[in-house]
Short mmCIF file of C-alpha atoms and ligand atoms in Angstrom, two decimals:
data_model
loop_
_atom_site.label_atom_id
_atom_site.label_comp_id
_atom_site.label_asym_id
_atom_site.label_seq_id
_atom_site.Cartn_x
_atom_site.Cartn_y
_atom_site.Cartn_z
CA MET W 204 37.41 -38.75 -15.92
CA LEU W 205 36.73 -39.31 -19.57
CA PHE W 206 33.47 -40.91 -18.62
CA ALA W 207 32.53 -37.87 -16.54
CA PHE W 208 33.37 -35.60 -19.45
CA ALA W 209 31.27 -37.67 -21.82
CA LEU W 210 28.38 -37.56 -19.39
CA SER W 211 28.52 -33.82 -18.93
CA SER W 212 28.66 -33.13 -22.66
CA LEU W 213 25.70 -35.44 -23.11
CA ASN W 214 24.02 -33.42 -20.41
CA ILE W 215 24.68 -30.18 -22.26
CA MET W 216 23.35 -31.69 -25.49
CA LEU W 217 20.20 -32.87 -23.77
CA ASN W 218 19.68 -29.50 -22.13
CA GLN W 219 20.22 -27.67 -25.38
CA GLY W 220 17.69 -29.92 -27.00
CA ALA W 221 15.12 -29.34 -24.31
CA GLN W 222 15.51 -25.60 -23.74
CA GLY W 223 17.06 -24.27 -26.89
CA LYS W 224 19.91 -22.87 -24.86
CA LYS W 225 22.74 -24.02 -22.68
CA GLU W 226 22.07 -24.79 -19.06
CA MET W 227 23.36 -22.02 -16.90
CA SER W 228 26.47 -22.73 -14.85
CA GLN W 229 26.77 -21.77 -11.20
CA SER W 230 29.23 -19.01 -12.05
CA GLU W 231 27.04 -17.63 -14.85
CA ARG W 232 24.08 -17.45 -12.47
CA GLN W 233 26.23 -15.75 -9.88
CA GLY W 234 27.43 -13.26 -12.49
CA LEU W 235 23.87 -12.51 -13.53
CA LEU W 236 22.72 -11.83 -9.98
CA ARG W 237 25.79 -9.72 -9.16
CA ASP W 238 25.43 -7.68 -12.34
CA THR W 239 21.73 -7.14 -11.55
CA ALA W 240 22.57 -6.02 -8.02
CA ASP W 241 25.12 -3.53 -9.39
CA ARG W 242 22.61 -2.14 -11.84
CA ALA W 243 19.95 -1.90 -9.11
CA ALA W 244 22.31 0.01 -6.81
CA ARG W 245 23.25 2.38 -9.67
CA TYR W 246 19.56 2.99 -10.42
CA LEU W 247 18.89 4.07 -6.86
CA GLU W 248 22.09 6.14 -6.62
CA THR W 249 21.21 8.25 -9.64
CA LEU W 250 17.48 8.56 -8.97
CA ASP W 251 17.79 11.83 -7.09
CA LYS W 252 19.34 13.59 -10.07
CA ARG W 253 16.56 13.06 -12.60
CA ALA W 254 13.02 14.38 -13.00
CA VAL W 255 10.58 12.65 -10.66
CA ALA W 256 7.87 12.16 -13.29
CA ALA W 257 8.34 9.38 -15.85
CA ASP W 258 10.02 10.80 -18.94
CA PRO W 259 7.45 10.55 -21.78
CA ASP W 260 10.14 9.93 -24.42
CA SER W 261 11.60 7.07 -22.38
CA VAL W 262 8.13 5.58 -21.95
CA LYS W 263 7.63 5.75 -25.71
CA THR W 264 11.01 4.17 -26.41
CA LEU W 265 10.20 1.39 -23.96
CA ARG W 266 6.84 0.71 -25.59
CA ASP W 267 8.38 0.77 -29.07
CA ASN W 268 11.03 -1.73 -28.00
CA LEU W 269 8.42 -3.98 -26.42
CA GLU W 270 6.40 -4.12 -29.66
CA THR W 271 7.88 -7.46 -30.65
CA ASP W 272 6.27 -10.87 -30.97
CA LEU W 273 6.82 -13.57 -28.38
CA PRO W 274 10.33 -14.85 -29.20
CA LEU W 275 10.55 -18.31 -30.70
CA THR W 276 13.70 -19.17 -28.76
CA GLY W 277 14.84 -18.01 -25.34
CA GLN W 278 16.99 -14.90 -25.12
CA GLN W 279 20.24 -14.54 -23.20
CA ASP W 280 19.60 -13.80 -19.53
CA ASP W 281 22.12 -10.95 -19.39
CA HIS W 282 20.43 -9.34 -22.41
CA ILE W 283 17.10 -9.49 -20.60
CA ILE W 284 18.52 -7.63 -17.60
CA ASP W 285 20.29 -5.18 -19.89
CA PHE W 286 16.99 -4.47 -21.65
CA LEU W 287 15.27 -3.76 -18.33
CA ASP W 288 18.05 -1.47 -17.21
CA THR W 289 18.34 0.34 -20.54
CA TYR W 290 14.65 0.81 -21.35
CA GLY W 291 12.71 0.05 -18.15
CA GLY W 292 14.59 2.09 -15.55
CA PRO W 293 14.51 5.44 -17.42
CA ALA W 294 10.74 5.05 -17.95
CA THR W 295 10.00 4.67 -14.23
CA VAL W 296 8.52 7.22 -11.87
CA ALA W 297 11.17 8.18 -9.29
CA SER W 298 8.92 7.24 -6.40
CA ALA W 299 11.73 5.43 -4.60
CA ALA W 300 13.51 8.77 -4.03
CA GLY W 301 12.48 11.46 -1.56
CA ARG W 302 10.43 13.93 -3.60
CA TYR W 303 7.45 11.88 -4.74
CA PHE W 304 4.34 13.05 -2.89
CA GLY W 305 1.62 11.50 -5.05
CA PHE W 306 -1.16 9.26 -3.72
CA VAL W 307 0.19 7.84 -0.43
CA THR W 308 3.48 6.36 -1.49
CA GLY W 309 6.15 4.97 0.77
CA GLY W 310 9.69 4.16 -0.32
CA ALA W 311 11.29 0.80 0.35
CA LEU W 312 13.63 0.74 3.35
CA PRO W 313 17.00 -0.71 2.30
CA ALA W 314 16.75 -3.65 4.73
CA SER W 315 13.26 -4.51 3.54
CA LEU W 316 14.22 -4.23 -0.13
CA ALA W 317 17.28 -6.43 0.35
CA ALA W 318 15.25 -8.94 2.40
CA ASN W 319 12.69 -9.04 -0.41
CA TRP W 320 15.46 -9.92 -2.91
CA LEU W 321 16.87 -12.66 -0.74
CA ALA W 322 13.46 -14.15 -0.06
CA ASN W 323 12.82 -14.19 -3.82
CA CYS W 324 15.95 -16.31 -4.19
CA TRP W 325 14.49 -18.72 -1.62
CA ASP W 326 11.42 -18.92 -3.89
CA GLN W 327 9.18 -20.26 -1.13
CA ASN W 328 5.46 -20.77 -1.41
CA GLY W 329 3.89 -19.17 1.64
CA PHE W 330 0.51 -20.84 1.54
CA SER W 331 1.14 -23.19 4.45
CA SER W 332 3.52 -24.12 7.21
CA VAL W 333 4.36 -27.28 5.26
CA SER W 334 5.11 -25.56 1.94
CA SER W 335 7.43 -23.19 3.81
CA PRO W 336 8.00 -23.54 7.55
CA ALA W 337 10.41 -20.58 7.36
CA LEU W 338 7.89 -18.18 5.81
CA ALA W 339 5.23 -19.32 8.29
CA ALA W 340 7.62 -18.41 11.11
CA PHE W 341 8.42 -14.95 9.67
CA GLU W 342 4.72 -14.31 9.03
CA ASP W 343 3.75 -15.22 12.61
CA THR W 344 6.33 -12.79 13.96
CA ALA W 345 5.44 -10.06 11.47
CA LEU W 346 1.76 -10.25 12.48
CA ARG W 347 2.62 -10.30 16.18
CA TRP W 348 4.87 -7.24 15.83
CA LEU W 349 2.35 -5.37 13.66
CA LYS W 350 -0.36 -5.78 16.33
CA GLN W 351 2.13 -4.65 18.98
CA ALA W 352 3.20 -1.59 16.96
CA LEU W 353 -0.36 -0.55 16.13
CA GLY W 354 -1.75 -1.17 19.61
CA LEU W 355 -4.18 -3.87 18.44
CA PRO W 356 -5.24 -6.87 20.53
CA ALA W 357 -2.59 -9.61 20.68
CA PRO W 358 -5.00 -12.58 20.23
CA ALA W 359 -6.51 -11.08 17.04
CA GLY W 360 -6.18 -13.04 13.80
CA GLY W 361 -4.39 -11.59 10.82
CA ALA W 362 -3.57 -11.93 7.17
CA LEU W 363 -0.80 -10.49 5.02
CA VAL W 364 -2.36 -9.56 1.69
CA THR W 365 -1.54 -7.44 -1.37
CA GLY W 366 -2.66 -4.07 -0.03
CA ALA W 367 -5.31 -2.22 1.93
CA THR W 368 -7.91 -2.99 -0.73
CA LEU W 369 -7.55 -6.74 -0.14
CA ALA W 370 -7.17 -6.09 3.59
CA ASN W 371 -10.55 -4.32 3.52
CA PHE W 372 -11.89 -7.28 1.55
CA THR W 373 -10.55 -9.83 4.03
CA CYS W 374 -11.84 -7.95 7.08
CA LEU W 375 -15.27 -7.33 5.56
CA ALA W 376 -15.57 -10.99 4.55
CA ALA W 377 -15.00 -11.87 8.22
CA ALA W 378 -17.58 -9.22 9.18
CA ARG W 379 -20.09 -10.63 6.67
CA HIS W 380 -19.51 -14.11 8.10
CA LYS W 381 -20.06 -13.04 11.70
CA VAL W 382 -23.09 -10.76 11.38
CA LEU W 383 -24.88 -13.39 9.27
CA LYS W 384 -23.86 -16.23 11.56
CA ASP W 385 -25.37 -14.26 14.45
CA ALA W 386 -28.55 -14.05 12.35
CA GLY W 387 -28.52 -17.83 11.84
CA TRP W 388 -27.15 -17.83 8.29
CA ASP W 389 -24.05 -19.63 6.94
CA VAL W 390 -22.91 -17.31 4.16
CA GLU W 391 -19.90 -19.39 3.11
CA ALA W 392 -22.17 -22.40 2.48
CA LYS W 393 -25.29 -20.71 1.13
CA GLY W 394 -24.08 -17.45 -0.32
CA LEU W 395 -26.20 -14.34 -0.11
CA PHE W 396 -29.26 -15.74 -1.92
CA GLY W 397 -32.08 -15.54 0.61
CA ALA W 398 -29.77 -14.25 3.36
CA PRO W 399 -30.94 -11.70 5.93
CA GLU W 400 -30.15 -8.18 4.70
CA ILE W 401 -27.02 -6.54 6.04
CA THR W 402 -27.01 -2.80 6.68
CA VAL W 403 -23.63 -1.41 5.61
CA ILE W 404 -22.78 2.05 6.91
CA VAL W 405 -19.93 4.23 5.65
CA GLY W 406 -19.00 7.89 5.87
CA GLU W 407 -19.54 10.11 2.83
CA GLU W 408 -15.74 10.36 2.52
CA VAL W 409 -15.08 6.60 2.60
CA HIS W 410 -12.17 5.49 0.39
CA SER W 411 -13.22 4.32 -3.08
CA THR W 412 -11.66 0.89 -2.52
CA VAL W 413 -14.24 0.15 0.20
CA TYR W 414 -17.01 0.52 -2.42
CA LYS W 415 -15.10 -1.83 -4.71
CA VAL W 416 -14.78 -4.34 -1.89
CA LEU W 417 -18.51 -4.10 -1.07
CA ALA W 418 -19.19 -4.80 -4.74
CA MET W 419 -16.88 -7.85 -4.70
CA LEU W 420 -18.48 -9.22 -1.52
CA GLY W 421 -22.03 -9.06 -2.86
CA LEU W 422 -22.90 -6.33 -0.36
CA GLY W 423 -23.41 -3.76 -3.11
CA ARG W 424 -21.91 -0.35 -3.77
CA ASP W 425 -25.20 1.47 -3.84
CA ARG W 426 -27.21 0.04 -0.96
CA VAL W 427 -24.98 1.58 1.73
CA LEU W 428 -26.09 4.08 4.31
CA LYS W 429 -23.83 7.13 4.04
CA LEU W 430 -23.26 9.23 7.14
CA PRO W 431 -22.57 12.95 6.65
CA VAL W 432 -19.09 14.30 7.36
CA ASP W 433 -17.53 17.54 8.60
CA GLU W 434 -15.13 19.84 6.73
CA GLN W 435 -12.22 17.42 7.44
CA GLY W 436 -14.17 14.48 5.98
CA ARG W 437 -14.84 12.97 9.42
CA ILE W 438 -18.18 11.30 10.16
CA LEU W 439 -20.41 13.55 12.28
CA SER W 440 -21.33 11.77 15.47
CA ARG W 441 -24.61 13.64 16.02
CA ASP W 442 -28.09 12.54 14.83
CA LEU W 443 -26.93 8.96 14.38
CA PRO W 444 -29.62 6.55 13.15
CA THR W 445 -31.01 3.71 15.26
CA LEU W 446 -29.43 0.40 14.28
CA ASN W 447 -31.00 -3.03 14.16
CA GLY W 448 -30.35 -6.33 12.41
CA PRO W 449 -27.03 -7.43 10.90
CA THR W 450 -24.94 -4.27 10.56
CA ILE W 451 -21.40 -3.41 9.48
CA LEU W 452 -19.99 0.06 10.13
CA CYS W 453 -16.90 1.12 8.16
CA LEU W 454 -14.79 3.80 9.80
CA GLN W 455 -11.75 5.56 8.45
CA ALA W 456 -8.49 6.28 10.24
CA GLY W 457 -6.83 8.78 7.91
CA ASN W 458 -8.78 10.39 5.08
CA VAL W 459 -6.74 10.16 1.92
CA ASN W 460 -6.99 13.93 1.32
CA SER W 461 -7.14 15.53 4.75
CA GLY W 462 -5.65 12.81 6.94
CA GLY W 463 -8.76 13.24 9.15
CA PHE W 464 -9.94 10.49 11.51
CA ASP W 465 -13.55 9.52 12.17
CA PRO W 466 -14.48 10.01 15.86
CA ALA W 467 -14.09 6.36 16.86
CA SER W 468 -14.58 7.03 20.58
CA ASP W 469 -18.19 8.04 19.83
CA LEU W 470 -18.94 5.74 16.92
CA VAL W 471 -17.52 2.39 18.02
CA PRO W 472 -19.59 2.19 21.25
CA TRP W 473 -22.72 3.37 19.41
CA ALA W 474 -22.42 0.64 16.78
CA GLN W 475 -21.25 -2.14 19.07
CA ALA W 476 -24.13 -1.47 21.50
CA ALA W 477 -26.42 -2.51 18.63
CA GLY W 478 -24.35 -5.64 17.90
CA ALA W 479 -22.79 -4.16 14.76
CA TRP W 480 -19.33 -5.09 13.47
CA VAL W 481 -17.02 -2.08 13.26
CA HIS W 482 -14.33 -2.15 10.58
CA VAL W 483 -11.53 0.40 10.26
CA ASP W 484 -9.86 1.37 6.99
CA GLY W 485 -6.56 2.69 8.31
CA ALA W 486 -4.40 2.19 5.24
CA PHE W 487 -1.89 4.79 6.44
CA GLY W 488 -3.61 6.54 9.37
CA LEU W 489 -3.40 3.63 11.80
CA TRP W 490 0.37 4.22 11.91
CA ALA W 491 -0.30 7.39 13.94
CA ALA W 492 -0.48 4.95 16.87
CA VAL W 493 3.32 4.60 16.93
CA SER W 494 4.04 8.30 17.51
CA ASP W 495 3.48 9.88 20.93
CA ASP W 496 2.62 13.19 19.27
CA HIS W 497 -0.01 11.61 17.03
CA LYS W 498 -1.51 8.64 18.84
CA HIS W 499 -4.40 10.75 20.19
CA LEU W 500 -5.71 10.59 16.61
CA VAL W 501 -6.36 6.85 16.85
CA ALA W 502 -8.18 7.06 20.19
CA GLY W 503 -11.03 4.54 20.26
CA PHE W 504 -10.05 2.72 17.05
CA ALA W 505 -8.46 -0.22 18.90
CA ASP W 506 -11.94 -1.12 20.21
CA ALA W 507 -13.16 -1.94 16.69
CA ASP W 508 -13.58 -5.48 15.32
CA SER W 509 -11.27 -5.36 12.30
CA TRP W 510 -8.54 -3.17 10.85
CA ALA W 511 -7.09 -2.88 7.36
CA THR W 512 -3.77 -1.20 6.81
CA ASP W 513 -0.92 -1.02 4.34
CA ALA W 514 2.69 -1.92 4.90
CA HIS W 515 3.79 -0.65 1.47
CA LYS W 516 2.69 2.87 2.35
CA TRP W 517 4.00 4.14 5.65
CA LEU W 518 5.97 1.14 6.84
CA ASN W 519 8.04 1.56 3.66
CA VAL W 520 8.25 -2.04 2.51
CA PRO W 521 8.23 -2.99 -1.20
CA TYR W 522 4.94 -3.75 -2.98
CA ASP W 523 2.64 -5.58 -2.53
CA ASN W 524 2.03 -5.57 1.20
CA GLY W 525 -1.21 -5.00 3.08
CA VAL W 526 -2.37 -6.21 6.48
CA ALA W 527 -5.76 -7.36 7.74
CA ILE W 528 -6.25 -7.79 11.49
CA VAL W 529 -9.48 -9.29 12.87
CA ARG W 530 -10.29 -9.37 16.59
CA ASP W 531 -12.35 -12.58 16.23
CA SER W 532 -9.71 -14.82 14.72
CA ASP W 533 -12.28 -17.58 14.31
CA ALA W 534 -14.51 -15.34 12.14
CA LEU W 535 -11.53 -14.62 9.90
CA HIS W 536 -10.66 -18.30 9.75
CA GLN W 537 -14.20 -19.35 8.85
CA ALA W 538 -14.52 -16.66 6.17
CA MET W 539 -11.23 -17.66 4.53
CA ALA W 540 -11.07 -21.42 5.21
CA ILE W 541 -10.03 -23.53 2.24
CA SER W 542 -12.27 -26.42 3.16
CA ALA W 543 -15.97 -26.51 3.93
CA ALA W 544 -15.21 -29.14 6.57
CA TYR W 545 -14.00 -26.53 8.99
CA LEU W 546 -10.87 -27.75 10.73
CA PRO W 547 -9.96 -26.25 14.07
CA PRO W 548 -6.70 -24.26 13.98
CA GLY W 549 -3.63 -26.49 14.22
CA ALA W 550 -0.47 -25.89 16.23
CA THR W 551 1.02 -23.89 13.35
CA ARG W 552 -0.87 -21.33 11.33
CA ASP W 553 -1.44 -22.05 7.65
CA ALA W 554 -1.86 -18.78 5.76
CA ILE W 555 -4.26 -20.36 3.27
CA GLU W 556 -6.83 -20.65 6.10
CA TYR W 557 -6.72 -16.89 6.81
CA THR W 558 -6.16 -15.12 3.48
CA PRO W 559 -7.94 -14.87 0.13
CA ASP W 560 -4.77 -16.27 -1.53
CA SER W 561 -3.47 -19.77 -1.78
CA SER W 562 0.05 -19.72 -3.24
CA ARG W 563 1.75 -16.51 -2.20
CA ARG W 564 5.05 -14.77 -1.75
CA ALA W 565 7.10 -13.91 1.33
CA ARG W 566 5.30 -10.83 2.59
CA GLY W 567 6.19 -11.64 6.19
CA VAL W 568 9.89 -11.33 5.38
CA ASP W 569 9.55 -7.81 3.93
CA ILE W 570 7.55 -6.66 6.96
CA TRP W 571 9.73 -8.42 9.53
CA ALA W 572 12.86 -6.84 8.00
CA ALA W 573 11.35 -3.32 7.99
CA LEU W 574 10.26 -3.58 11.62
CA GLN W 575 13.58 -5.14 12.59
CA SER W 576 15.49 -2.34 10.87
CA LEU W 577 13.44 0.50 12.38
CA GLY W 578 12.62 -0.81 15.84
CA GLN W 579 9.86 0.90 17.78
CA GLN W 580 11.89 4.08 18.08
CA GLY W 581 12.83 4.27 14.42
CA LEU W 582 9.24 3.64 13.38
CA SER W 583 7.98 6.33 15.70
CA GLU W 584 10.68 8.70 14.43
CA LEU W 585 9.77 8.01 10.77
CA ILE W 586 6.07 8.72 11.31
CA GLY W 587 6.80 11.80 13.42
CA ARG W 588 9.33 13.17 10.90
CA ASN W 589 6.98 12.79 7.90
CA CYS W 590 4.21 14.58 9.83
CA ARG W 591 6.56 17.41 10.75
CA GLN W 592 7.69 17.65 7.11
CA ALA W 593 4.05 17.86 5.98
CA LYS W 594 3.51 20.77 8.41
CA THR W 595 6.61 22.58 7.13
CA MET W 596 5.43 22.12 3.56
CA ALA W 597 1.99 23.53 4.44
CA GLU W 598 3.59 26.58 6.11
CA GLU W 599 5.84 27.27 3.10
CA LEU W 600 2.93 26.96 0.67
CA GLN W 601 0.67 29.15 2.75
CA LYS W 602 3.33 31.89 2.79
CA ALA W 603 3.39 31.70 -1.02
CA GLY W 604 -0.36 32.20 -1.29
CA ALA W 605 -1.82 28.69 -1.16
CA THR W 606 -5.01 28.06 0.78
CA ILE W 607 -4.44 25.03 3.00
CA LEU W 608 -7.77 23.22 2.99
CA ASN W 609 -7.18 20.73 5.80
CA ASP W 610 -5.97 20.73 9.38
CA VAL W 611 -2.52 19.23 8.86
CA VAL W 612 -2.82 16.67 11.65
CA LEU W 613 -0.85 13.91 9.94
CA ASN W 614 1.19 13.55 6.73
CA GLN W 615 -1.39 14.83 4.25
CA VAL W 616 -1.67 18.40 2.95
CA VAL W 617 -4.50 19.37 0.63
CA PHE W 618 -4.39 22.88 -0.80
CA ALA W 619 -5.56 25.12 -3.62
CA PHE W 620 -4.63 28.39 -5.31
CA ASP W 621 -6.73 31.35 -6.55
CA ASP W 622 -9.22 29.24 -8.53
CA ASP W 623 -9.58 25.75 -10.07
CA ASP W 624 -7.86 26.85 -13.26
CA THR W 625 -4.79 28.15 -11.44
CA THR W 626 -4.62 25.05 -9.24
CA ASN W 627 -4.77 22.75 -12.27
CA ARG W 628 -2.04 24.74 -14.01
CA VAL W 629 0.20 24.58 -10.95
CA ILE W 630 -0.24 20.79 -10.83
CA GLN W 631 0.71 20.54 -14.50
CA PHE W 632 3.73 22.85 -14.14
CA VAL W 633 4.99 21.05 -11.01
CA GLN W 634 4.87 17.73 -12.82
CA GLU W 635 6.66 19.23 -15.84
CA ASP W 636 9.32 20.84 -13.68
CA GLY W 637 10.29 17.44 -12.27
CA THR W 638 11.74 18.54 -8.92
CA CYS W 639 8.91 16.77 -7.13
CA TRP W 640 5.64 15.10 -8.00
CA CYS W 641 2.22 15.82 -6.55
CA GLY W 642 -1.14 15.08 -8.02
CA GLY W 643 -4.54 16.67 -8.15
CA THR W 644 -7.66 15.74 -6.25
CA SER W 645 -11.08 17.12 -5.67
CA TRP W 646 -11.83 18.34 -2.17
CA ARG W 647 -15.23 19.62 -1.09
CA GLY W 648 -16.21 20.44 -4.64
CA MET W 649 -13.04 22.20 -5.74
CA ALA W 650 -9.88 21.28 -7.60
CA ALA W 651 -7.04 20.80 -5.16
CA MET W 652 -3.47 19.62 -4.97
CA ARG W 653 -2.44 16.95 -2.53
CA ILE W 654 0.82 16.11 -0.85
CA SER W 655 1.47 12.96 1.10
CA VAL W 656 4.79 12.70 2.93
CA SER W 657 5.21 8.97 3.50
CA SER W 658 8.79 8.02 2.69
CA TRP W 659 11.85 7.33 4.83
CA ALA W 660 13.86 8.80 1.90
CA THR W 661 12.35 12.29 2.21
CA THR W 662 14.83 14.71 3.79
CA ASP W 663 14.14 18.20 5.10
CA GLU W 664 16.07 19.49 2.10
CA ASP W 665 13.66 17.61 -0.19
CA ILE W 666 10.82 19.53 1.46
CA THR W 667 12.58 22.88 0.92
CA LEU W 668 13.39 22.09 -2.72
CA SER W 669 9.86 20.85 -3.38
CA ALA W 670 8.11 23.81 -1.76
CA ALA W 671 10.29 26.13 -3.87
CA ALA W 672 9.38 24.17 -7.02
CA ILE W 673 5.65 24.53 -6.27
CA VAL W 674 6.08 28.26 -5.72
CA ARG W 675 7.93 28.50 -9.08
CA ALA W 676 5.04 26.64 -10.72
CA LEU W 677 2.61 29.13 -9.18
CA ASP W 678 4.63 32.05 -10.60
CA ARG W 679 4.55 30.37 -14.00
CA ALA W 680 0.77 29.84 -13.70
CA HIS W 681 0.31 33.54 -12.91
CA GLN W 682 2.51 34.54 -15.86
CA SER W 683 0.63 32.28 -18.25
CA GLU W 684 -2.69 33.69 -17.00
CA ALA W 685 -1.43 37.27 -17.47
CA ALA W 686 -0.27 36.37 -20.99
CA SER W 687 -3.63 34.89 -21.94
CA THR W 688 -5.69 37.90 -20.73
C1 LIG F 890 -4.33 3.51 -0.32
C2 LIG F 890 -5.61 3.34 0.42
C3 LIG F 890 -6.42 2.20 0.22
C4 LIG F 890 -6.06 1.15 -0.81
O1 LIG F 890 -4.83 0.58 -0.54
P1 LIG F 890 -4.02 -0.31 -1.62
O2 LIG F 890 -2.79 -0.66 -0.89
O3 LIG F 890 -3.79 0.56 -2.79
O4 LIG F 890 -4.87 -1.48 -1.94
C5 LIG F 890 -7.54 2.07 0.97
N1 LIG F 890 -7.91 3.02 1.87
C6 LIG F 890 -7.17 4.12 2.10
C7 LIG F 890 -7.61 5.13 3.13
C8 LIG F 890 -5.99 4.32 1.38
O5 LIG F 890 -5.24 5.41 1.60
#
């Protein structure tokens, strides 16, 4: 007894010496995690009652309080959490609540958020099936279910990555591998120096992240062939060029402004007949596949060779979660393999052989939990509801004098008012008002506002309140124009 006491006080002394603070007891750790969970729940409960935009004063206070030097000694853990809650939370954008319509932003489904917390406690390294057999199992199931939900081929390979940008990267690395291999070139071994040229084709309305990815892959931003698009930003399938040599065609399922889909049923057969690889950027649009009322939009896309999508947008899982699916699993494997001595796939999949990452977090858990919590019906209902809400929003805005610039086929609404100046003022006034948040964009040469309805948390009442707030902002813009003339 006495001996045990002496040992444990020695232990405390040693720990104090090593860390500058006392080792945490089980009950202290439990208290810290419980207190954090309480604070987190309170944050979400009160989110609906504050302005959606980040409060500039709170951001300034946060920055001022962060202007300290690296502390010499460790701080108390409960003080660290208190600091986050006191200064961090109020400076956030309320994108987890239902009236944030900027970019394409999903919320985090409660089950997925909670699963993400628990998996962080597990603190597993998901790079291989040895480093974490459990994560490998969740990831296998998540990928299988994602392919099932999106109507993509079951044998296809896949990778869970940080977002659609890295999903585009992963897919296009597999494409680069395959089209050059077919031309007798091993790009992973020899790089692009002296390689046969690859023709990369995109639509004029391709997402900016695809250009970034082409730059990262040595395929070049500027040497792409750009196909003209229609008024919805969709590639025109007439007067298509003749293709020859290694070719990669990038299609889009869901234009970030209009929600428009390239005509895959025309373009995929055209490109594949010439031996080209067809890649689909479907960051949010691919999810149309789960809704009976919207799946006609993805007709023909499942015949492509690779697909990039996001889970942190419309599947409503926490950041960072993107998905790359590649029909030719071997091409993905060879493009991402850790070792030059290519090993045939083993009985269990090691993520490091299929993703740009090595050490990585438990993305499969977040995605598994979201799909488990929604089920096919819930997922379909979520996508359908957001699309219906986008339509309602467009109708309300049109009644108030907005010009709706797109066919509202999905969850995106892009619109403008009398002129660029008025539109820009409305955007500013909406953001100041704080009821909802939408951002500006440029669409077909004019200033426009954009709404993306992508969150499980958005209720029909949120749509009504937000439409009214935009109309109020328009009134204010008209008054300020009248005052200045
Ligand atoms: C959001 C988006 C991307 C980039 O996705 P991240 O998750 O931000 O990396 C790419 N393409 C489209 C069409 C998008 O909407």
